[in-house]
Coordinates of C-alpha atoms and ligand atoms in Angstrom, one line a residue:
X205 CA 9.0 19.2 16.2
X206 CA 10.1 22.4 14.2
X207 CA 7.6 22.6 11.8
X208 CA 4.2 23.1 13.7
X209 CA 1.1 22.1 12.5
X210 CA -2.1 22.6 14.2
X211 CA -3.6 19.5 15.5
X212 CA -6.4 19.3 17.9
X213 CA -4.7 16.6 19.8
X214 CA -0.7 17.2 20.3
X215 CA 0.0 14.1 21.4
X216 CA -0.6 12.1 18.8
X217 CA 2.9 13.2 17.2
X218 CA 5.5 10.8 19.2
X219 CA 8.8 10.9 18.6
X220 CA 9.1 7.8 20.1
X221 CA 9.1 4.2 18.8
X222 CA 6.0 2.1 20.6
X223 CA 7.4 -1.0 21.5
X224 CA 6.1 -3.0 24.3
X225 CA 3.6 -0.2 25.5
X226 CA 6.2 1.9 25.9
X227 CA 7.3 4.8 24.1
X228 CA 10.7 4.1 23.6
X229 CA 14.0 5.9 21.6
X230 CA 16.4 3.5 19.9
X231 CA 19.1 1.7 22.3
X232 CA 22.3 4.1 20.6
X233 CA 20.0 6.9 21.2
X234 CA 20.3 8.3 17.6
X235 CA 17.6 9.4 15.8
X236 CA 17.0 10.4 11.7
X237 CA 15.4 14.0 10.7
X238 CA 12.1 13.5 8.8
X239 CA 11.3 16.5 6.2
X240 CA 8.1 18.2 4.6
X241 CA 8.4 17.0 1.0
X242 CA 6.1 20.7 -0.2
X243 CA 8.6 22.4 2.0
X244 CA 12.0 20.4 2.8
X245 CA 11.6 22.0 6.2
X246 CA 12.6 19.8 9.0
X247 CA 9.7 18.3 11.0
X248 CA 11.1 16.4 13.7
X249 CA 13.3 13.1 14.4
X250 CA 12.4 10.3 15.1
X251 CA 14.5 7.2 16.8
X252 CA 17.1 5.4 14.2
X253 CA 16.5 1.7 15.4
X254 CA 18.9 -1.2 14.7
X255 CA 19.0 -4.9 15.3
X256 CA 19.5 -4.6 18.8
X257 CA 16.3 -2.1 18.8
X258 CA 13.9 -4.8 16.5
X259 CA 15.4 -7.7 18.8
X260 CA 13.7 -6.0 21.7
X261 CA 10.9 -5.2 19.8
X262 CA 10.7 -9.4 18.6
X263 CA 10.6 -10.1 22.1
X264 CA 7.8 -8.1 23.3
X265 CA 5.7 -9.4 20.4
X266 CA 6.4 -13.0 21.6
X267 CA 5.3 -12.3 25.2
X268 CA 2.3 -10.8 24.5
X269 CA 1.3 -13.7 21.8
X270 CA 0.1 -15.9 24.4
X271 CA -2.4 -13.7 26.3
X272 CA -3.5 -12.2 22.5
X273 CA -4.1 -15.4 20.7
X274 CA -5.8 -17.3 23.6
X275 CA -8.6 -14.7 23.6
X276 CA -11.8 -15.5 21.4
X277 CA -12.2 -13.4 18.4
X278 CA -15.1 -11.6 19.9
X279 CA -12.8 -10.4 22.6
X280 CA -10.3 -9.1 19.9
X281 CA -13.2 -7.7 17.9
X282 CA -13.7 -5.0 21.1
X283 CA -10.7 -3.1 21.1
X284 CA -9.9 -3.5 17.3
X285 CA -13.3 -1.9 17.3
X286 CA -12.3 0.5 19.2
X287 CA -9.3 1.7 17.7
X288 CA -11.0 2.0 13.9
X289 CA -13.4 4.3 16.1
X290 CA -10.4 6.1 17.5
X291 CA -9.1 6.5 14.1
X292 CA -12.2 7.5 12.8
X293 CA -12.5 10.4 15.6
X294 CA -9.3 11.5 14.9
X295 CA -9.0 11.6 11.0
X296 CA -8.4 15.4 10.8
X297 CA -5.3 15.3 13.2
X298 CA -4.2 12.1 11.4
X299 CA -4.9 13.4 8.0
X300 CA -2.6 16.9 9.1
X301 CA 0.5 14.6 10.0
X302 CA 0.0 12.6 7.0
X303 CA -0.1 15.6 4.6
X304 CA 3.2 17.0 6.5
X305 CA 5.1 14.4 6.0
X306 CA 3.9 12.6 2.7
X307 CA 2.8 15.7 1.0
X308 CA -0.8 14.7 -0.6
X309 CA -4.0 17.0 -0.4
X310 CA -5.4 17.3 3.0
X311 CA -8.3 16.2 1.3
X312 CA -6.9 12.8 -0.1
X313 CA -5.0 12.5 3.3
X314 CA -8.3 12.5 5.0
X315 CA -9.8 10.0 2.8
X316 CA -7.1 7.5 3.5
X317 CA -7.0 8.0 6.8
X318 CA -10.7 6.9 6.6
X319 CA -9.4 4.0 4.4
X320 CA -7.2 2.8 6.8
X321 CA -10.3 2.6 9.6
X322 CA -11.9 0.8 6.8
X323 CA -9.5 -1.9 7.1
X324 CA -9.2 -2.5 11.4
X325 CA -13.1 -2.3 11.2
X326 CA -13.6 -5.1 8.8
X327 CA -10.9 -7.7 10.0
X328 CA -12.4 -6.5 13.5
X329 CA -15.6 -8.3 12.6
X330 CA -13.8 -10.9 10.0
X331 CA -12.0 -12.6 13.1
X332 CA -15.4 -14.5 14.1
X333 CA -15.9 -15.8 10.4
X334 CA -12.4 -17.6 10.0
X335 CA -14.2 -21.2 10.3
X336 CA -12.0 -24.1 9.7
X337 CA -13.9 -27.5 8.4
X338 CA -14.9 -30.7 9.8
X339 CA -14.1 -33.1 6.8
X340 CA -16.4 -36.1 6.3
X341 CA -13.8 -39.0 7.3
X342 CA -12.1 -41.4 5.2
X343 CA -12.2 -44.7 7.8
X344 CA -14.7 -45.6 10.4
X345 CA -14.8 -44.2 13.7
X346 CA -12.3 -40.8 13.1
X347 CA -13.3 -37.4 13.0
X348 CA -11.6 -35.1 10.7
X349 CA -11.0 -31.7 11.8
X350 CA -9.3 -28.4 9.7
X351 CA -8.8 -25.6 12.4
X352 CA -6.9 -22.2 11.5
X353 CA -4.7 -21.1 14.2
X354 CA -2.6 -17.5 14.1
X355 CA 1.2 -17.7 12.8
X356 CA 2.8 -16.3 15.5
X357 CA 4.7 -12.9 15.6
X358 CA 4.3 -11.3 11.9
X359 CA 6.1 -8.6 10.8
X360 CA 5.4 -5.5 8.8
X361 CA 7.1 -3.5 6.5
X362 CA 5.7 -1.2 4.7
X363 CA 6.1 2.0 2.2
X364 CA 5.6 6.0 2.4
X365 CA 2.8 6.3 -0.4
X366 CA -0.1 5.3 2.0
X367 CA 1.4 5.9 5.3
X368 CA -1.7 4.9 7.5
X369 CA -3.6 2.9 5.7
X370 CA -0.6 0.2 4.6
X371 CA 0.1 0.2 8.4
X372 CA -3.4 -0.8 9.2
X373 CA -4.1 -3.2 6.3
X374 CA -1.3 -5.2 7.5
X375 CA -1.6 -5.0 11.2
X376 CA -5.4 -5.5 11.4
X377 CA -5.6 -8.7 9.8
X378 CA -2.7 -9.9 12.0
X379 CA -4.1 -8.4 15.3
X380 CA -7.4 -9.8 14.1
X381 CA -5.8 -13.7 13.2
X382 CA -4.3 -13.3 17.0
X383 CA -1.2 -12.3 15.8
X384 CA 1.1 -9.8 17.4
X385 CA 3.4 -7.8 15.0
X386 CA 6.5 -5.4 14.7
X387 CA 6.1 -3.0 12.1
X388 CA 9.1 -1.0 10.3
X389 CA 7.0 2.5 8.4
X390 CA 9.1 3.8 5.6
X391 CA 11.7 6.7 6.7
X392 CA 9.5 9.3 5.2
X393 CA 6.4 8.8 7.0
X394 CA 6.6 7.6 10.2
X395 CA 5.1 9.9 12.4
X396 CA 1.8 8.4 10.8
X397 CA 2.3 4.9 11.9
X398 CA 3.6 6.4 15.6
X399 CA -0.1 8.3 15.8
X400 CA -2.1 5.0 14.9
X401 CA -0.3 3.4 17.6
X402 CA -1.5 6.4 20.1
X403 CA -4.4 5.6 19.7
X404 CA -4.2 1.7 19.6
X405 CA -2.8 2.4 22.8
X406 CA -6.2 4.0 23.6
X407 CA -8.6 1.5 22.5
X408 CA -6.8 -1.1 24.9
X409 CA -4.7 -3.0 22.5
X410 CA -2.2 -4.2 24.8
X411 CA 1.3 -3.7 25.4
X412 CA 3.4 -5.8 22.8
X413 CA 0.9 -6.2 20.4
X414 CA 1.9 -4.2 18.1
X415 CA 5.0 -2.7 17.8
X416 CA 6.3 0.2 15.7
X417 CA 10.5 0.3 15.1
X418 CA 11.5 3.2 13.2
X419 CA 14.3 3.6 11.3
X420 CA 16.2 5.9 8.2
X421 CA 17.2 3.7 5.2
X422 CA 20.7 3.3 5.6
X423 CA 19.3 0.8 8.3
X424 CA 16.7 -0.5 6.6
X425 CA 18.5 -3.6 5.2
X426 CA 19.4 -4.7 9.0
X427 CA 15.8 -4.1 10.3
X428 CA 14.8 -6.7 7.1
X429 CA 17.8 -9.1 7.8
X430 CA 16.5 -9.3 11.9
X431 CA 13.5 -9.7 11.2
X432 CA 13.7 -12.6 8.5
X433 CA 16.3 -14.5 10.3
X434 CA 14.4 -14.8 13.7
X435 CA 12.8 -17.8 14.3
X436 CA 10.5 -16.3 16.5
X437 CA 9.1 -14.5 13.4
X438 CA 6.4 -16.8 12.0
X439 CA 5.2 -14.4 8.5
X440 CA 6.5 -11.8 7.1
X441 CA 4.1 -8.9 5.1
X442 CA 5.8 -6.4 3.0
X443 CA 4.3 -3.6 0.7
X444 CA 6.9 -1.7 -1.3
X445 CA 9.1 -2.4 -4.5
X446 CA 9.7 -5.4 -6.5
X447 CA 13.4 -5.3 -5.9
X448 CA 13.2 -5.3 -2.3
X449 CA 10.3 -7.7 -2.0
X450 CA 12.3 -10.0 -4.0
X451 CA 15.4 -10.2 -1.5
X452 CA 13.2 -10.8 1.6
X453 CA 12.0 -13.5 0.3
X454 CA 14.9 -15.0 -0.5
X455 CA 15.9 -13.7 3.0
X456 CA 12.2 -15.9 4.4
X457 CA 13.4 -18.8 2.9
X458 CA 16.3 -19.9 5.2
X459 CA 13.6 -19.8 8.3
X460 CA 10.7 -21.0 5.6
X461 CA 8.5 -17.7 6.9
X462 CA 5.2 -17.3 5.5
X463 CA 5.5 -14.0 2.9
X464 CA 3.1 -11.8 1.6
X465 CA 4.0 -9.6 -0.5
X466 CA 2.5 -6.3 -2.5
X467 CA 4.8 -5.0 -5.0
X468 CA 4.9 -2.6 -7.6
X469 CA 2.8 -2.5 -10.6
X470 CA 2.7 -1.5 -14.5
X471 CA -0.9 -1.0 -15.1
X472 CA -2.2 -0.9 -18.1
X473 CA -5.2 1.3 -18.5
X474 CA -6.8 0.8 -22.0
X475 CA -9.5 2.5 -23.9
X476 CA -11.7 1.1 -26.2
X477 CA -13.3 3.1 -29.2
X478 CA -16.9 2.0 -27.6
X479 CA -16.1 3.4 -24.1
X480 CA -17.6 6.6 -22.2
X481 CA -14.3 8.8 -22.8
X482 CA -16.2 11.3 -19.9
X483 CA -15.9 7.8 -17.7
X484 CA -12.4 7.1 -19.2
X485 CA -10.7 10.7 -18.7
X486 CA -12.1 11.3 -15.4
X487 CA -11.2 7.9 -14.1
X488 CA -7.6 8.6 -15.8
X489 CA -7.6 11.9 -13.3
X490 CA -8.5 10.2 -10.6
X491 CA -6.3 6.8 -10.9
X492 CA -3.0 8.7 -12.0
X493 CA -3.1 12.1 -10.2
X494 CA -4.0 11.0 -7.1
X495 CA -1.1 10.6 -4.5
X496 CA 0.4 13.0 -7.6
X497 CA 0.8 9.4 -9.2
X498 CA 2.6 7.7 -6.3
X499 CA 0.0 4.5 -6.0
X500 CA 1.2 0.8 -7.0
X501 CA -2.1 1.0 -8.9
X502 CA -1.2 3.8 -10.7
X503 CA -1.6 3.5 -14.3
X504 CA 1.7 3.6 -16.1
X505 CA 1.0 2.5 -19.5
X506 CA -2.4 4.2 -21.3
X507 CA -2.8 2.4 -24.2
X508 CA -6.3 3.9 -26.6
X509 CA -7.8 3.2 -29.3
X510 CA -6.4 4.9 -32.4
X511 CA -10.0 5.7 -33.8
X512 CA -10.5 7.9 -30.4
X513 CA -7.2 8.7 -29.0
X514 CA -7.5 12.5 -30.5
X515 CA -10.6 13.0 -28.9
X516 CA -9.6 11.2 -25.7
X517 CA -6.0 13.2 -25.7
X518 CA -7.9 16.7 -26.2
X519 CA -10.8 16.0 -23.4
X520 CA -7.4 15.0 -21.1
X521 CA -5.6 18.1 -21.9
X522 CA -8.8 20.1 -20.5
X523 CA -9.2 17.6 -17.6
X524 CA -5.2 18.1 -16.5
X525 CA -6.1 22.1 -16.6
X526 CA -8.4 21.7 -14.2
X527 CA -5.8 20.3 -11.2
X528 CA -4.2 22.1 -9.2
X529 CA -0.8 22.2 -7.8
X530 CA 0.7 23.4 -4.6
X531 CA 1.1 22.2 -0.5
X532 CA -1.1 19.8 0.5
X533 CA -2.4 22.6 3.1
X534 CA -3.5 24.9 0.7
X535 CA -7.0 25.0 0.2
X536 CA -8.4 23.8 -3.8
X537 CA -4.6 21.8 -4.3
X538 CA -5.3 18.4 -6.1
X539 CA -1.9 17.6 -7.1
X540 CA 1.3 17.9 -3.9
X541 CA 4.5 16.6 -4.0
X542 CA 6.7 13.9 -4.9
X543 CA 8.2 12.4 -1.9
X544 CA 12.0 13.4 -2.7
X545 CA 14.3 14.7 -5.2
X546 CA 15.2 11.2 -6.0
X547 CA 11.9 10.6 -7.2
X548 CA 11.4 13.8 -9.2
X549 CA 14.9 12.9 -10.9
X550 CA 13.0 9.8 -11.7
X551 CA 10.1 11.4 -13.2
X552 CA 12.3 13.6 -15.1
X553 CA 14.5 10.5 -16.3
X554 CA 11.5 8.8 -17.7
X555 CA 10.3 12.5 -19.3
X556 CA 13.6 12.3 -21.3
X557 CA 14.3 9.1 -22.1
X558 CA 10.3 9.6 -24.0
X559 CA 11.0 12.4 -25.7
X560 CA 14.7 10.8 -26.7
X561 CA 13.2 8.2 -28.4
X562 CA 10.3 10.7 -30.4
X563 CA 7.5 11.0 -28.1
X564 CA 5.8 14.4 -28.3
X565 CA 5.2 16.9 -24.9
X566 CA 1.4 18.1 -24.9
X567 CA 1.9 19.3 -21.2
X568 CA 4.2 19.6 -18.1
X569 CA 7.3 17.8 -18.5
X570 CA 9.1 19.4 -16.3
X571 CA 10.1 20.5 -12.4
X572 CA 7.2 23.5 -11.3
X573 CA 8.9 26.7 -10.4
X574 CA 8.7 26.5 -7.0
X575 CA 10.2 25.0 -3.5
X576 CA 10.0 21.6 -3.1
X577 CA 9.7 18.3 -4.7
X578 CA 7.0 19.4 -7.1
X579 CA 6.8 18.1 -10.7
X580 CA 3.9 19.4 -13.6
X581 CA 1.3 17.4 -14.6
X582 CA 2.4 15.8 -17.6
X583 CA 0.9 14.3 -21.1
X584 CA 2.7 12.9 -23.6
X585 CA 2.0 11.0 -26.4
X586 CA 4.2 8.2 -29.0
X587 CA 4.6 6.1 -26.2
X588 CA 6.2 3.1 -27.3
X589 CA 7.2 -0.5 -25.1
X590 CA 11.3 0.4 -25.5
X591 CA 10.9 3.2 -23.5
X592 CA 11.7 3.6 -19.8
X593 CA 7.8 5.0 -18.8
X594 CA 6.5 1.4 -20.2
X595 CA 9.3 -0.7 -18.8
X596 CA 9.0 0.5 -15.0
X597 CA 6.4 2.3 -12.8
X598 CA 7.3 6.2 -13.2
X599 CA 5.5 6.8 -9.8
X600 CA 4.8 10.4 -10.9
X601 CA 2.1 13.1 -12.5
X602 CA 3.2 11.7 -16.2
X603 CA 0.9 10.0 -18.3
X604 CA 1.9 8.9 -21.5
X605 CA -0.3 7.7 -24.3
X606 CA 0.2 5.2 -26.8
X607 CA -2.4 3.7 -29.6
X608 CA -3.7 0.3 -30.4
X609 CA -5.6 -1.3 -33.8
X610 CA -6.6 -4.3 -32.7
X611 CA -7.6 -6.6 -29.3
X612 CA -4.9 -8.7 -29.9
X613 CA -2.7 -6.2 -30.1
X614 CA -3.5 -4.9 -26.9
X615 CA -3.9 -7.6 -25.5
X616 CA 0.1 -8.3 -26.2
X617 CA 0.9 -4.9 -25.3
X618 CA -0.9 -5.0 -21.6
X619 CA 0.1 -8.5 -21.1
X620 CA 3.6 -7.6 -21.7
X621 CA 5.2 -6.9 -18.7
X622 CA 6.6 -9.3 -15.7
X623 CA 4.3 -7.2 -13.5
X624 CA 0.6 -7.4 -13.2
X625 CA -0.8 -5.7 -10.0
X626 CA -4.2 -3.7 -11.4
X627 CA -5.3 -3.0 -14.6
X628 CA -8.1 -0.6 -16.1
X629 CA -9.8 -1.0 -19.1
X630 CA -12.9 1.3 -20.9
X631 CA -15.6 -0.2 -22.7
X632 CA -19.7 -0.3 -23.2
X633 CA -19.5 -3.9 -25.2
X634 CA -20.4 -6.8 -22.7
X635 CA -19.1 -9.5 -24.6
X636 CA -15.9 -7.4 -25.1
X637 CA -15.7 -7.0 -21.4
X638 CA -16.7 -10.6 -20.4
X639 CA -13.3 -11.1 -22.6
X640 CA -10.9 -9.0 -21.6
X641 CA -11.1 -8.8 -18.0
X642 CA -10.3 -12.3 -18.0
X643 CA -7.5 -12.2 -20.7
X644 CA -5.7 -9.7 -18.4
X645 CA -2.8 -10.9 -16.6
X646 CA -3.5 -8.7 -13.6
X647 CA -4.8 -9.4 -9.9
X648 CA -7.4 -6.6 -10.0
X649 CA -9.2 -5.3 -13.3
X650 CA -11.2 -2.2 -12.8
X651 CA -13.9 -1.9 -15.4
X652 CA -15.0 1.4 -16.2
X653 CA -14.0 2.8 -12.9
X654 CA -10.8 3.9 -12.0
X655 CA -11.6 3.6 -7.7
X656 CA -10.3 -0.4 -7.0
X657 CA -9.2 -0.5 -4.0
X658 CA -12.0 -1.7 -0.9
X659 CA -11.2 -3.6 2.1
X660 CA -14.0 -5.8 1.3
X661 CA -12.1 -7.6 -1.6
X662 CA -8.8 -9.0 -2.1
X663 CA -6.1 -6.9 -3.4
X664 CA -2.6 -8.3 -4.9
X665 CA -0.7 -8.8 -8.2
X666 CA 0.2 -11.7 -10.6
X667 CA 3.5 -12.7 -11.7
X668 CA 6.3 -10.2 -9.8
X669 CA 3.8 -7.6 -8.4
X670 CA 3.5 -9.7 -5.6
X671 CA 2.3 -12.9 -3.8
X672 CA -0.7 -13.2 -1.7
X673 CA -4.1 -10.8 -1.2
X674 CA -4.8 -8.2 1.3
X675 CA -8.3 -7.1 2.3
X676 CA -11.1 -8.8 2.3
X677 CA -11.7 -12.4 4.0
X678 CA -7.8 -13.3 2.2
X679 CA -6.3 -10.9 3.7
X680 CA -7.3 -12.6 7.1
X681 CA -6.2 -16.1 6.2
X682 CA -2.5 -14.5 5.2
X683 CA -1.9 -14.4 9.0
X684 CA -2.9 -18.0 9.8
X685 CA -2.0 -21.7 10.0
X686 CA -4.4 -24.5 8.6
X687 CA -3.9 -27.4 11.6
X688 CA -5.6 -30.8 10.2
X689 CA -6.6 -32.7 13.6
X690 CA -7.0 -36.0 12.9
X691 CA -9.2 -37.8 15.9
X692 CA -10.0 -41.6 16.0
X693 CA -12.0 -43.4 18.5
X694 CA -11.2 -46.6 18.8
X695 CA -13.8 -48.9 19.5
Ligands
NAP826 P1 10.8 0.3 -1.1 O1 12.0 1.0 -1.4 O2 10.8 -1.2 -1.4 O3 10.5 0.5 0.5 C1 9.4 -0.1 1.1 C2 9.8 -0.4 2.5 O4 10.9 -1.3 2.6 C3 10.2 0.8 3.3 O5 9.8 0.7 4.7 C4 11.8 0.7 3.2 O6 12.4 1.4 4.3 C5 11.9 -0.8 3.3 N1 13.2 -1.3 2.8 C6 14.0 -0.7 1.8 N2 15.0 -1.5 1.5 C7 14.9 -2.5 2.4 C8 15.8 -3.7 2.6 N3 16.9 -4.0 1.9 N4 15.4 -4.6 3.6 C9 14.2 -4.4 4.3 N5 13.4 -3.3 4.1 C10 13.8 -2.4 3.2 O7 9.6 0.9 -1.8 P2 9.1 2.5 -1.7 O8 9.8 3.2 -2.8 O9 9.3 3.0 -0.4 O10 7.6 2.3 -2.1 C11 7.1 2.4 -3.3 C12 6.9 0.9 -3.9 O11 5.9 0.3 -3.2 C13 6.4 1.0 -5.3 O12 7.0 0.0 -6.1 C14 4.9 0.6 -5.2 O13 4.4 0.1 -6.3 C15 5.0 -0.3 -4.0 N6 3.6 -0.4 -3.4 C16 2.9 -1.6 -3.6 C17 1.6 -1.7 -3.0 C18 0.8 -2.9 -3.2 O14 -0.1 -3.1 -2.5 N7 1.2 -3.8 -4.2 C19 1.1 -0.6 -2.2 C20 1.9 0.5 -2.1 C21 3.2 0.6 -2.7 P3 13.0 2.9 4.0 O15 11.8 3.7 3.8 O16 13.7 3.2 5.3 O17 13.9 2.8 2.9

């Protein structure tokens, strides 16, 4: 590793891939650099896996399926356990690795590290409560029996914005169901996913379980095509962009694999003329400054009442003052970096293309003077549907505000879109409430709150934002098999 950072415990940065219990490097031998996005120092390599690499990898997840899945839930539940303790115990460390190589405030690192314990703790303990059903028969003398059973090997793919805790809100359930999984971490972050696997190594999760392949994004596609085409692969989960979500599962559909999959979003987040705007603008803060607006429930399209949008746009100017920029290291940053320069070009794309077509700058809009992928918090207002900030997620620090008259008109302009992951909205009116949350075509709707994501309940998206939930006792039932056993007794 060049770039050093302090950690209590050294070895819980591998740069190794954990495959099989063993830490392994890639069959050619090559290896990819990963970089400091606050810096774009060089912090270490890690092994640049191929087919050959995943086959392996496939293999060792199969071997170890049938001494996993024959154990009862309860003797799952201990080292699961375990290893959300583990993580627990080692959340500084973890959160130092993730801030190194994702970028966001130690602070925010530490929280999801916490987030992703969260997850391994709960499907820990949800194993015992998958019940099946014993169905009252149909004919005389047969007994009609619904058992859930685990789907095999799943794999995991998942994205750099929450490095840990996508890793664990994929692999607990699975591990949980009595699956075993290969997991492919995005190229940015995957020292992360190596450490979890440190210390799932620790808690006794054994060899073959789970399995981390790493892997630089000109091999990406081939790590997606392996794993989709073996038939040993019984589910696939993925967390990343629409695009690519879309081609594996067209890729699941030749071996009919089980898919879940958490895509990106478009959120509306909406403001009505009777809301708190204290609740509203500090919820705004949190919602799309945090990860410095790299979430999938990041709100993209702010959408506020003309008779309070002055007020609200004037209270938000103050709030945006008040973070600050800088390495997630530094002590007091609220806002890091972006995870490349392809993403800052985004951001500064979308910027453009606003003010192109007549929105107005209140704040930002540009690159901050200083190494590294940093961009300014940014407000604008005049947002309208043509332009490219309301057609696709920005993934930046940009909010950009646009006005509404009427319900119905909202209603249009938040419904508008092929995604429909989260959505926000800002109001004191019950009945007003009671109505909208439903009328939203969105899989989560956070009302008067901007914090929506829990382990406890199900997170996914309607229409192309995704296809089944995570968290929660869902996110369990993704990972397994309904078997109906039908018994008769003759006589
Ligand atoms: P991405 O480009 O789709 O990448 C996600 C993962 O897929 C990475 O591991 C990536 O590997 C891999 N990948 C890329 N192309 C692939 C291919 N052709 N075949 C197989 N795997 C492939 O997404 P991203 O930009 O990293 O992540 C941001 C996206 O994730 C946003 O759209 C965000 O909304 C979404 N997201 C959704 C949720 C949710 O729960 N709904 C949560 C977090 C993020 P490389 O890194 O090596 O390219």
């Amino acid at each position: 590793m060049k770039e050093k950072v302090k950690l209590l415990d050294d070895s819980l940065l591998r740069d190794r891939a954990y495959v099989g219990g063993e830490w392994i490097q890639a069959v050619s031998g090559a290896t990819f650099d990963v970089v400091n996005p606050a810096t774009g120092e060089l912090i270490g390599k890690a092994p640049h896996m191929a087919a050959v690499d995943v086959e392996h990898a496939i293999i060792q997840a199969e071997a170890a399926f049938g001494e996993w899945s024959a154990r009862t839930a309860k003797e799952r539940e201990a080292p699961l356990k375990e290893w959300a303790r583990l993580i627990v115990a080692n959340a500084s460390d973890l959160a130092a690795i993730l801030t190194l190589e994702q970028g966001k405030p130690l602070s925010d690192a530490k929280n999801e590290v916490l987030f992703a314990a969260s997850f391994v703790e709960w499907f820990a303990e949800e194993a015992k409560r998958t019940y099946g059903e014993v169905i009252p028969g149909s004919r005389r003398n047969v007994t009609y029996v619904a058992i859930k059973e685990p789907v095999g090997v799943a794999a995991g793919i998942t994205p750099w914005n929450l490095p840990c805790a996508m890793v664990t809100r994929k692999a607990a359930p699975a591990l949980a169901a009595g699956c075993t999984m290969v997991l492919k971490p995005a190229e940015h972050t995957p020292f992360s996913a190596l450490a979890l696997c440190v210390l799932a190594e620790r808690a006794g999760i054994p060899r073959g379980v789970l399995n981390v392949v790493t892997a630089d994004r000109p091999a990406a596609e081939e790590i997606g095509r392996t794993l989709t085409s073996s038939h040993a692969v019984g589910k696939l989960s993925f967390t990343g962009s629409t695009a690519v979500g879309k081609r594996l599962a067209a890729q699941c559909a030749d071996t009919m694999k089980r898919v879940s999959l958490e895509l990106g979003g478009n959120s509306p987040f909406i403001v009505f003329a009777d809301a708190d705007l204290d609740v509203a603008v500090s919820s705004a803060v949190f919602a799309k400054f945090r990860n410095a607006g790299q979430t999938c429930i990041a709100p993209n399209r702010f959408l506020i009442d003309a008779s309070v949008h002055d007020e609200f746009v004037k209270r938000m100017i103050a709030a945006i003052g008040e973070l600050s920029l800088g390495d997630g290291f530094e002590p007091g940053v609220t806002l890091g970096p972006l995870i490349s320069e392809d993403a800052v070009q985004k951001v500064e794309r979308h910027v453009a293309d606003a003010l192109a077509r007549g929105a107005k700058l209140l704040v930002g809009g540009k690159r901050a003077d200083r190494k590294g992928n940093f961009f300014l918090p940014t407000l604008m207002t005049g947002i309208s549907p043509e332009m490219a900030m309301s057609c696709e997620e920005t993934f930046g620090p940009v909010m950009g505000l646009a006005t509404f008259t009427s319900e119905d008109e909202l209603l249009q302009r938040a419904n508008g879109t092929r995604l429909g992951l989260a959505s926000y909205m800002f109001s004191r009116d019950a009945a007003r409430i009671h109505r909208t949350s439903r009328a939203l075509q969105a899989g989560i709707v956070g009302v008067n709150t901007g914090a929506i994501a829990t382990e406890v309940a199900p997170f996914g998206g309607f229409k192309e934002s995704g296809i089944g939930r995570e968290g929660a006792r869902q996110g369990i039932d993704e990972f397994m098999e309904t078997k109906f056993i039908c018994e008769a007794f003759p006589g």
